[in-house]
Short mmCIF file of N, CA and C in Angstrom, two decimals:
data_model
loop_
_atom_site.label_atom_id
_atom_site.label_comp_id
_atom_site.label_asym_id
_atom_site.label_seq_id
_atom_site.Cartn_x
_atom_site.Cartn_y
_atom_site.Cartn_z
N MET A 9 -10.64 -12.05 22.66
CA MET A 9 -9.14 -12.45 21.96
C MET A 9 -8.78 -13.47 22.78
N ILE A 10 -9.17 -14.59 22.10
CA ILE A 10 -9.26 -16.16 23.10
C ILE A 10 -7.49 -17.06 22.50
N HIS A 11 -6.60 -16.61 23.24
CA HIS A 11 -5.08 -17.04 22.73
C HIS A 11 -5.36 -18.50 22.91
N GLY A 12 -4.21 -19.28 22.52
CA GLY A 12 -4.51 -20.17 21.99
C GLY A 12 -3.36 -21.14 23.18
N GLY A 13 -3.93 -22.03 23.56
CA GLY A 13 -2.79 -22.71 24.44
C GLY A 13 -2.93 -24.38 24.31
N PRO A 14 -2.79 -24.96 25.31
CA PRO A 14 -1.44 -24.78 26.60
C PRO A 14 -0.29 -24.35 25.65
N GLY A 15 0.33 -23.61 26.31
CA GLY A 15 1.76 -23.58 25.83
C GLY A 15 1.49 -21.93 24.83
N ALA A 16 0.70 -21.68 24.54
CA ALA A 16 0.71 -20.39 23.65
C ALA A 16 -0.23 -19.15 24.56
N PRO A 17 0.13 -18.78 25.58
CA PRO A 17 -0.47 -17.73 25.99
C PRO A 17 -0.59 -16.68 25.60
N GLY A 18 -0.70 -15.86 25.14
CA GLY A 18 -0.36 -14.25 24.56
C GLY A 18 -0.58 -14.55 22.74
N SER A 19 -0.91 -15.42 22.16
CA SER A 19 -0.32 -16.58 20.88
C SER A 19 -1.40 -15.22 19.92
N LEU A 20 -2.37 -14.23 20.47
CA LEU A 20 -2.67 -13.22 19.82
C LEU A 20 -2.44 -12.23 20.40
N TYR A 21 -1.51 -11.99 21.07
CA TYR A 21 -0.98 -10.55 21.63
C TYR A 21 -1.08 -9.50 20.28
N ASN A 22 -0.08 -9.63 19.50
CA ASN A 22 0.14 -8.56 18.16
C ASN A 22 -1.34 -8.31 17.39
N THR A 23 -2.03 -9.37 17.27
CA THR A 23 -3.35 -9.22 17.09
C THR A 23 -3.90 -8.09 17.67
N ALA A 24 -4.27 -8.43 18.94
CA ALA A 24 -5.17 -7.78 19.86
C ALA A 24 -4.56 -6.43 19.91
N LYS A 25 -3.22 -6.07 20.46
CA LYS A 25 -2.63 -4.86 20.37
C LYS A 25 -2.92 -4.43 18.78
N LYS A 26 -3.33 -4.05 18.12
CA LYS A 26 -3.38 -4.07 16.32
C LYS A 26 -5.08 -3.42 16.51
N LEU A 27 -5.93 -4.60 16.84
CA LEU A 27 -7.29 -3.75 16.92
C LEU A 27 -7.51 -3.30 17.94
N SER A 28 -7.34 -3.31 19.10
CA SER A 28 -7.33 -2.10 20.00
C SER A 28 -7.10 -0.48 19.59
N GLU A 29 -6.46 -0.59 18.26
CA GLU A 29 -6.38 0.61 17.87
C GLU A 29 -8.12 1.04 17.22
N LYS A 30 -8.73 0.19 17.56
CA LYS A 30 -9.81 0.25 16.74
C LYS A 30 -11.55 0.15 17.35
N PHE A 31 -10.97 -0.95 18.04
CA PHE A 31 -12.30 -1.72 18.43
C PHE A 31 -11.62 -1.89 20.06
N ALA A 32 -13.15 -1.89 20.97
CA ALA A 32 -12.19 -2.34 22.77
C ALA A 32 -12.11 -3.94 22.43
N VAL A 33 -10.97 -3.99 23.23
CA VAL A 33 -10.42 -5.67 23.14
C VAL A 33 -10.44 -6.12 24.46
N LEU A 34 -10.95 -7.38 24.61
CA LEU A 34 -10.18 -8.69 26.01
C LEU A 34 -9.62 -9.54 25.93
N GLU A 35 -9.11 -10.08 26.62
CA GLU A 35 -8.09 -10.79 26.41
C GLU A 35 -8.10 -12.18 27.51
N PRO A 36 -9.33 -12.69 28.03
CA PRO A 36 -9.48 -13.67 29.08
C PRO A 36 -8.62 -14.72 29.13
N ILE A 37 -7.63 -14.67 30.22
CA ILE A 37 -6.60 -15.13 30.87
C ILE A 37 -7.35 -16.90 31.00
N GLN A 38 -6.52 -17.68 30.59
CA GLN A 38 -7.35 -19.30 30.50
C GLN A 38 -6.37 -19.77 31.97
N SER A 39 -7.05 -20.36 33.02
CA SER A 39 -6.36 -20.92 34.15
C SER A 39 -6.57 -22.48 34.42
N LYS A 40 -7.67 -22.05 34.32
CA LYS A 40 -8.18 -23.73 34.12
C LYS A 40 -7.65 -24.77 33.63
N TYR A 41 -8.26 -26.01 34.26
CA TYR A 41 -7.45 -27.64 33.59
C TYR A 41 -8.59 -28.03 32.86
N SER A 42 -9.96 -27.61 33.23
CA SER A 42 -11.00 -28.81 32.29
C SER A 42 -11.83 -28.12 31.40
N ILE A 43 -12.17 -28.36 30.29
CA ILE A 43 -12.96 -27.83 29.47
C ILE A 43 -14.28 -26.96 29.87
N THR A 44 -14.59 -27.43 31.12
CA THR A 44 -16.02 -27.19 31.78
C THR A 44 -15.47 -26.12 32.52
N ASP A 45 -14.44 -25.92 33.15
CA ASP A 45 -14.09 -25.03 34.11
C ASP A 45 -13.22 -23.84 32.78
N LEU A 46 -13.04 -23.82 32.10
CA LEU A 46 -12.28 -23.18 31.36
C LEU A 46 -13.42 -21.97 30.62
N THR A 47 -14.72 -23.12 30.21
CA THR A 47 -15.58 -22.26 29.64
C THR A 47 -16.58 -21.15 30.92
N GLU A 48 -16.34 -21.67 31.72
CA GLU A 48 -17.12 -21.17 32.76
C GLU A 48 -16.29 -19.91 33.06
N GLU A 49 -14.67 -20.41 33.09
CA GLU A 49 -13.83 -19.09 34.17
C GLU A 49 -14.42 -17.89 32.57
N MET A 50 -14.02 -18.05 31.41
CA MET A 50 -14.09 -17.46 30.21
C MET A 50 -15.31 -16.56 30.58
N HIS A 51 -16.61 -17.18 30.61
CA HIS A 51 -17.78 -16.47 30.81
C HIS A 51 -17.73 -15.66 31.80
N THR A 52 -17.46 -16.21 32.95
CA THR A 52 -17.15 -15.48 34.58
C THR A 52 -16.87 -13.68 34.13
N GLN A 53 -15.02 -14.27 32.62
CA GLN A 53 -14.71 -13.06 32.63
C GLN A 53 -15.12 -12.07 31.62
N LEU A 54 -15.55 -12.87 30.79
CA LEU A 54 -16.38 -11.81 29.81
C LEU A 54 -18.13 -11.06 30.30
N THR A 55 -18.81 -11.66 31.46
CA THR A 55 -19.77 -11.05 31.58
C THR A 55 -19.39 -9.86 32.84
N LEU A 56 -18.36 -9.93 33.13
CA LEU A 56 -17.94 -9.13 34.21
C LEU A 56 -16.93 -7.93 33.69
N HIS A 57 -16.68 -8.42 32.21
CA HIS A 57 -15.81 -7.05 31.77
C HIS A 57 -16.40 -6.59 30.26
N SER A 58 -17.63 -7.02 29.96
CA SER A 58 -18.01 -6.58 28.52
C SER A 58 -19.54 -6.80 28.14
N LYS A 59 -19.94 -5.93 27.50
CA LYS A 59 -21.28 -6.47 26.84
C LYS A 59 -21.23 -6.91 25.97
N ASN A 60 -22.51 -7.87 25.53
CA ASN A 60 -23.07 -8.75 24.52
C ASN A 60 -23.80 -7.60 24.16
N PRO A 61 -23.79 -8.81 22.69
CA PRO A 61 -23.28 -9.77 21.84
C PRO A 61 -21.93 -9.35 21.66
N LEU A 62 -21.22 -10.47 21.76
CA LEU A 62 -19.57 -10.40 21.43
C LEU A 62 -18.92 -10.77 20.22
N THR A 63 -18.21 -10.99 19.76
CA THR A 63 -17.32 -10.75 18.61
C THR A 63 -16.15 -11.63 19.58
N LEU A 64 -16.03 -13.30 19.17
CA LEU A 64 -14.69 -13.91 19.61
C LEU A 64 -13.66 -14.53 18.82
N ILE A 65 -12.89 -13.70 18.95
CA ILE A 65 -11.52 -14.67 17.63
C ILE A 65 -10.87 -15.18 18.54
N GLY A 66 -10.57 -16.59 18.29
CA GLY A 66 -9.99 -17.69 18.74
C GLY A 66 -8.61 -17.81 18.30
N HIS A 67 -7.57 -18.64 18.32
CA HIS A 67 -6.67 -18.37 18.03
C HIS A 67 -6.43 -20.21 18.45
N SER A 68 -6.19 -20.90 17.69
CA SER A 68 -5.49 -22.32 18.10
C SER A 68 -6.28 -23.07 18.97
N TRP A 69 -5.71 -23.21 19.77
CA TRP A 69 -7.04 -24.13 21.10
C TRP A 69 -7.94 -22.80 21.59
N GLY A 70 -7.51 -21.82 21.57
CA GLY A 70 -8.64 -20.20 21.59
C GLY A 70 -9.74 -20.47 21.01
N ALA A 71 -9.32 -21.30 19.11
CA ALA A 71 -10.43 -21.34 18.61
C ALA A 71 -11.45 -22.19 18.55
N TRP A 72 -10.99 -23.63 19.44
CA TRP A 72 -11.79 -24.50 19.67
C TRP A 72 -12.72 -23.83 21.04
N LEU A 73 -11.98 -23.31 22.05
CA LEU A 73 -12.55 -22.76 22.93
C LEU A 73 -14.21 -21.91 23.21
N SER A 74 -13.37 -20.80 22.13
CA SER A 74 -14.57 -19.76 21.66
C SER A 74 -15.97 -20.66 21.10
N ILE A 75 -15.61 -22.27 20.45
CA ILE A 75 -16.89 -22.61 19.68
C ILE A 75 -17.57 -23.32 20.86
N ILE A 76 -16.75 -24.06 21.96
CA ILE A 76 -17.42 -24.34 22.98
C ILE A 76 -18.20 -23.56 24.10
N TYR A 77 -17.47 -22.64 23.82
CA TYR A 77 -18.33 -21.29 24.34
C TYR A 77 -19.30 -20.57 24.24
N THR A 78 -19.57 -20.56 22.71
CA THR A 78 -20.68 -19.99 21.85
C THR A 78 -21.90 -21.23 22.11
N LEU A 79 -21.40 -22.43 21.97
CA LEU A 79 -22.25 -22.87 21.93
C LEU A 79 -22.87 -23.64 23.49
N SER A 80 -22.20 -22.69 24.31
CA SER A 80 -22.74 -23.06 25.71
C SER A 80 -23.84 -22.06 26.36
N TYR A 81 -23.12 -20.89 25.57
CA TYR A 81 -23.67 -19.16 25.99
C TYR A 81 -23.87 -19.03 24.51
N PRO A 82 -24.89 -19.04 23.70
CA PRO A 82 -25.31 -18.25 22.16
C PRO A 82 -25.65 -17.06 22.18
N HIS A 83 -26.49 -16.85 23.99
CA HIS A 83 -26.90 -15.33 23.11
C HIS A 83 -25.59 -14.30 23.70
N MET A 84 -24.46 -15.20 23.94
CA MET A 84 -23.33 -13.55 24.37
C MET A 84 -22.49 -13.53 22.94
N VAL A 85 -23.01 -14.20 22.28
CA VAL A 85 -21.63 -14.10 21.31
C VAL A 85 -22.84 -13.85 19.55
N ASN A 86 -22.06 -12.87 19.02
CA ASN A 86 -22.70 -12.58 17.74
C ASN A 86 -21.53 -13.74 16.76
N ARG A 87 -20.89 -13.35 17.12
CA ARG A 87 -20.04 -14.00 15.63
C ARG A 87 -18.87 -14.67 16.09
N VAL A 88 -18.16 -15.73 15.71
CA VAL A 88 -17.12 -16.22 16.09
C VAL A 88 -15.98 -16.47 14.99
N ILE A 89 -14.26 -15.96 15.02
CA ILE A 89 -13.78 -15.49 13.97
C ILE A 89 -12.52 -16.61 14.24
N LEU A 90 -12.17 -17.72 13.49
CA LEU A 90 -11.48 -18.58 14.15
C LEU A 90 -10.27 -18.22 13.13
N VAL A 91 -8.87 -18.79 14.04
CA VAL A 91 -7.54 -18.45 13.78
C VAL A 91 -6.65 -19.72 13.44
N SER A 92 -6.15 -20.29 12.31
CA SER A 92 -5.18 -21.09 13.12
C SER A 92 -6.11 -22.47 13.99
N CYS A 93 -7.44 -22.56 13.28
CA CYS A 93 -8.06 -23.59 14.36
C CYS A 93 -7.79 -25.16 13.92
N ALA A 94 -7.93 -25.99 14.58
CA ALA A 94 -7.96 -27.15 13.88
C ALA A 94 -8.81 -27.91 13.36
N PRO A 95 -9.12 -29.03 12.25
CA PRO A 95 -9.75 -29.15 11.97
C PRO A 95 -10.84 -29.69 12.50
N PHE A 96 -11.71 -29.99 12.50
CA PHE A 96 -13.09 -30.52 12.98
C PHE A 96 -13.39 -31.77 12.19
N GLU A 97 -13.20 -32.22 11.49
CA GLU A 97 -13.23 -33.79 11.00
C GLU A 97 -11.41 -34.29 10.77
N THR A 98 -11.47 -35.58 10.94
CA THR A 98 -10.39 -36.04 11.26
C THR A 98 -9.53 -36.27 9.46
N LYS A 99 -10.50 -36.60 9.04
CA LYS A 99 -10.30 -36.70 7.52
C LYS A 99 -9.31 -35.16 7.22
N TYR A 100 -9.40 -34.47 7.07
CA TYR A 100 -8.46 -33.04 6.98
C TYR A 100 -7.47 -33.08 7.79
N VAL A 101 -7.44 -33.81 8.95
CA VAL A 101 -5.80 -33.35 9.56
C VAL A 101 -4.48 -33.91 8.85
N THR A 102 -4.76 -34.92 7.92
CA THR A 102 -3.74 -35.17 7.19
C THR A 102 -3.31 -34.37 6.05
N GLN A 103 -3.88 -32.94 5.63
CA GLN A 103 -3.76 -31.76 5.15
C GLN A 103 -3.07 -30.93 5.08
N ILE A 104 -2.44 -30.78 7.03
CA ILE A 104 -2.37 -30.07 7.92
C ILE A 104 -0.95 -29.44 7.28
N THR A 105 -0.12 -30.26 7.55
CA THR A 105 1.79 -31.00 7.31
C THR A 105 1.55 -30.89 5.89
N GLU A 106 1.05 -30.99 5.05
CA GLU A 106 1.00 -30.50 3.77
C GLU A 106 0.79 -29.35 2.89
N ARG A 107 -0.15 -28.23 3.61
CA ARG A 107 -0.38 -26.46 3.07
C ARG A 107 0.61 -26.37 4.66
N ARG A 108 1.32 -26.49 5.17
CA ARG A 108 2.11 -25.84 6.16
C ARG A 108 3.46 -25.83 5.47
N LEU A 109 3.77 -26.83 4.60
CA LEU A 109 4.89 -26.98 3.58
C LEU A 109 5.13 -26.37 3.00
N GLN A 110 3.70 -25.96 2.03
CA GLN A 110 3.72 -25.30 1.02
C GLN A 110 3.72 -23.94 0.95
N ARG A 111 3.26 -23.21 2.45
CA ARG A 111 3.46 -22.21 2.69
C ARG A 111 4.85 -21.48 3.09
N LEU A 112 6.08 -22.30 3.26
CA LEU A 112 7.11 -22.55 3.66
C LEU A 112 8.54 -22.36 2.58
N THR A 113 9.37 -21.42 2.81
CA THR A 113 10.61 -21.66 1.44
C THR A 113 10.67 -23.21 1.61
N VAL A 114 11.66 -23.31 0.31
CA VAL A 114 12.39 -24.88 0.79
C VAL A 114 13.50 -24.93 1.84
N SER A 115 13.94 -23.77 2.20
CA SER A 115 14.76 -24.15 3.74
C SER A 115 13.94 -24.68 4.80
N GLN A 116 13.24 -23.63 4.53
CA GLN A 116 12.51 -23.96 5.76
C GLN A 116 11.39 -25.14 5.97
N GLN A 117 10.83 -25.91 4.55
CA GLN A 117 10.38 -26.86 4.53
C GLN A 117 11.50 -27.95 5.13
N SER A 118 12.46 -27.90 5.11
CA SER A 118 13.59 -28.92 5.27
C SER A 118 13.89 -28.65 6.86
N MET A 119 13.54 -27.50 7.23
CA MET A 119 13.86 -27.29 9.02
C MET A 119 12.58 -27.94 9.94
N PHE A 120 11.29 -27.61 9.01
CA PHE A 120 10.38 -27.95 9.25
C PHE A 120 10.28 -29.83 9.29
N LYS A 121 11.05 -30.47 7.96
CA LYS A 121 10.77 -32.01 8.59
C LYS A 121 11.64 -32.62 9.27
N HIS A 122 12.98 -31.84 9.23
CA HIS A 122 14.18 -32.68 10.16
C HIS A 122 13.53 -32.15 11.81
N LEU A 123 12.76 -31.53 11.99
CA LEU A 123 12.31 -31.43 13.29
C LEU A 123 11.24 -32.44 13.93
N THR A 124 10.08 -32.44 12.57
CA THR A 124 9.28 -33.39 12.79
C THR A 124 9.51 -34.96 12.87
N GLU A 125 10.24 -35.44 11.97
CA GLU A 125 10.78 -36.49 11.25
C GLU A 125 11.65 -37.13 12.46
N MET A 126 12.36 -36.31 13.12
CA MET A 126 13.62 -37.39 14.40
C MET A 126 13.85 -36.27 14.89
N PRO A 127 12.86 -36.36 16.11
CA PRO A 127 12.80 -35.47 17.39
C PRO A 127 13.94 -35.89 18.46
N GLU A 128 14.37 -37.57 18.20
CA GLU A 128 15.07 -37.34 19.42
C GLU A 128 16.78 -36.77 18.80
N GLN A 129 16.82 -36.48 17.87
CA GLN A 129 17.75 -35.97 17.21
C GLN A 129 18.40 -34.40 16.86
N ASN A 130 17.23 -33.41 17.64
CA ASN A 130 16.68 -32.08 16.96
C ASN A 130 17.05 -31.25 18.47
N GLY A 131 17.57 -31.94 19.39
CA GLY A 131 17.77 -30.89 20.49
C GLY A 131 17.20 -30.87 21.55
N SER A 132 17.30 -30.23 22.39
CA SER A 132 16.24 -30.06 23.48
C SER A 132 14.60 -29.68 22.89
N ASP A 133 13.74 -29.96 23.69
CA ASP A 133 12.64 -30.34 23.79
C ASP A 133 11.91 -28.80 23.45
N LYS A 134 12.70 -27.99 24.48
CA LYS A 134 12.34 -26.51 24.37
C LYS A 134 13.08 -26.11 23.42
N GLU A 135 13.92 -26.17 22.85
CA GLU A 135 14.43 -25.84 21.72
C GLU A 135 14.07 -25.67 20.49
N LYS A 136 13.85 -27.16 20.46
CA LYS A 136 12.58 -28.15 19.59
C LYS A 136 11.42 -27.01 19.21
N MET A 137 10.70 -26.81 20.06
CA MET A 137 9.24 -26.46 20.18
C MET A 137 9.47 -24.96 19.46
N GLN A 138 10.73 -24.25 20.44
CA GLN A 138 10.79 -23.11 19.75
C GLN A 138 10.91 -22.39 18.12
N LYS A 139 11.36 -23.64 17.69
CA LYS A 139 11.94 -23.52 16.43
C LYS A 139 10.60 -23.83 15.55
N LEU A 140 9.89 -25.11 15.95
CA LEU A 140 8.48 -25.91 15.02
C LEU A 140 7.71 -24.49 15.49
N SER A 141 7.41 -23.74 16.59
CA SER A 141 6.46 -22.60 16.56
C SER A 141 6.76 -21.60 15.71
N GLY A 142 7.78 -21.25 15.61
CA GLY A 142 8.40 -20.20 14.92
C GLY A 142 8.12 -20.13 13.05
N LEU A 143 8.68 -22.06 12.68
CA LEU A 143 7.87 -21.82 11.48
C LEU A 143 6.47 -21.94 11.27
N THR A 144 5.46 -22.40 12.19
CA THR A 144 4.24 -22.63 12.47
C THR A 144 3.65 -21.33 12.02
N GLU A 145 4.04 -20.82 13.06
CA GLU A 145 3.42 -19.08 12.50
C GLU A 145 3.64 -18.89 11.23
N LYS A 146 4.83 -18.99 10.61
CA LYS A 146 5.05 -17.86 9.58
C LYS A 146 4.00 -18.66 8.62
N SER A 147 3.84 -20.38 8.94
CA SER A 147 2.87 -21.06 8.02
C SER A 147 1.64 -21.05 8.12
N ASP A 148 0.97 -20.90 9.29
CA ASP A 148 -0.26 -20.97 9.97
C ASP A 148 -0.71 -19.59 9.78
N ASN A 149 -0.52 -18.04 10.29
CA ASN A 149 -1.14 -16.95 10.17
C ASN A 149 -0.27 -15.96 9.19
N TYR A 150 -1.41 -15.32 8.55
CA TYR A 150 -1.32 -14.73 7.34
C TYR A 150 -2.02 -13.16 7.54
N ASN A 151 -1.11 -12.22 8.01
CA ASN A 151 -1.20 -10.88 8.10
C ASN A 151 -2.81 -11.03 9.02
N VAL A 152 -2.79 -11.53 10.46
CA VAL A 152 -4.29 -11.95 10.57
C VAL A 152 -5.10 -10.68 11.27
N ALA A 153 -4.47 -9.98 11.82
CA ALA A 153 -5.11 -8.39 12.41
C ALA A 153 -5.45 -7.37 11.21
N LYS A 154 -4.79 -7.76 10.08
CA LYS A 154 -5.28 -6.98 8.55
C LYS A 154 -6.50 -7.84 7.88
N ASN A 155 -6.63 -8.92 8.26
CA ASN A 155 -7.58 -9.97 7.43
C ASN A 155 -8.85 -9.75 8.56
N ILE A 156 -8.59 -9.51 9.66
CA ILE A 156 -9.27 -9.67 11.03
C ILE A 156 -10.74 -8.37 10.75
N ILE A 157 -9.58 -7.48 11.09
CA ILE A 157 -10.16 -5.47 10.72
C ILE A 157 -11.37 -5.75 9.20
N LYS A 158 -10.79 -6.23 8.08
CA LYS A 158 -11.89 -6.43 7.17
C LYS A 158 -12.87 -7.32 7.58
N ILE A 159 -12.62 -7.76 8.50
CA ILE A 159 -14.32 -8.82 8.29
C ILE A 159 -15.01 -8.19 9.57
N LEU A 160 -14.29 -7.38 10.57
CA LEU A 160 -15.19 -6.87 11.22
C LEU A 160 -15.46 -5.69 11.02
N THR A 161 -15.15 -4.91 9.67
CA THR A 161 -15.41 -3.54 9.39
C THR A 161 -16.69 -3.88 7.93
N ALA A 162 -16.57 -4.92 7.54
CA ALA A 162 -17.18 -5.69 6.53
C ALA A 162 -18.87 -5.25 6.69
#
């Protein structure tokens, strides 16, 4: 389980907890500040505590890190599952907000727009980020653990 970040450590906690009922689960800690260092840190942790090949489940930034890791160490990875991964091509970036809004109620859509369109009038950055985080959690993730279990047992 490769958590999102920066600022989202533990983003897969609930999913990891649910999956641990059926599978062995590792949650490598990301503490480095460059992609190279993060990749090497993850490799050290995974080789120390696991048998390969592994299934990497990456959320948000952790999805990107999972792909980077897999490209660096393909012999270590059996499959990669991406959860709420940012698009790989810029042409899809414009669809992110549109799709998020489609998955929210009308009142949630209004709050999302309010928080993203006029940031200086929406309270502290911490408060705003907490509200936005809650809304994006609702729009970007749907029954993650259940769907991953289906993939892993197929």
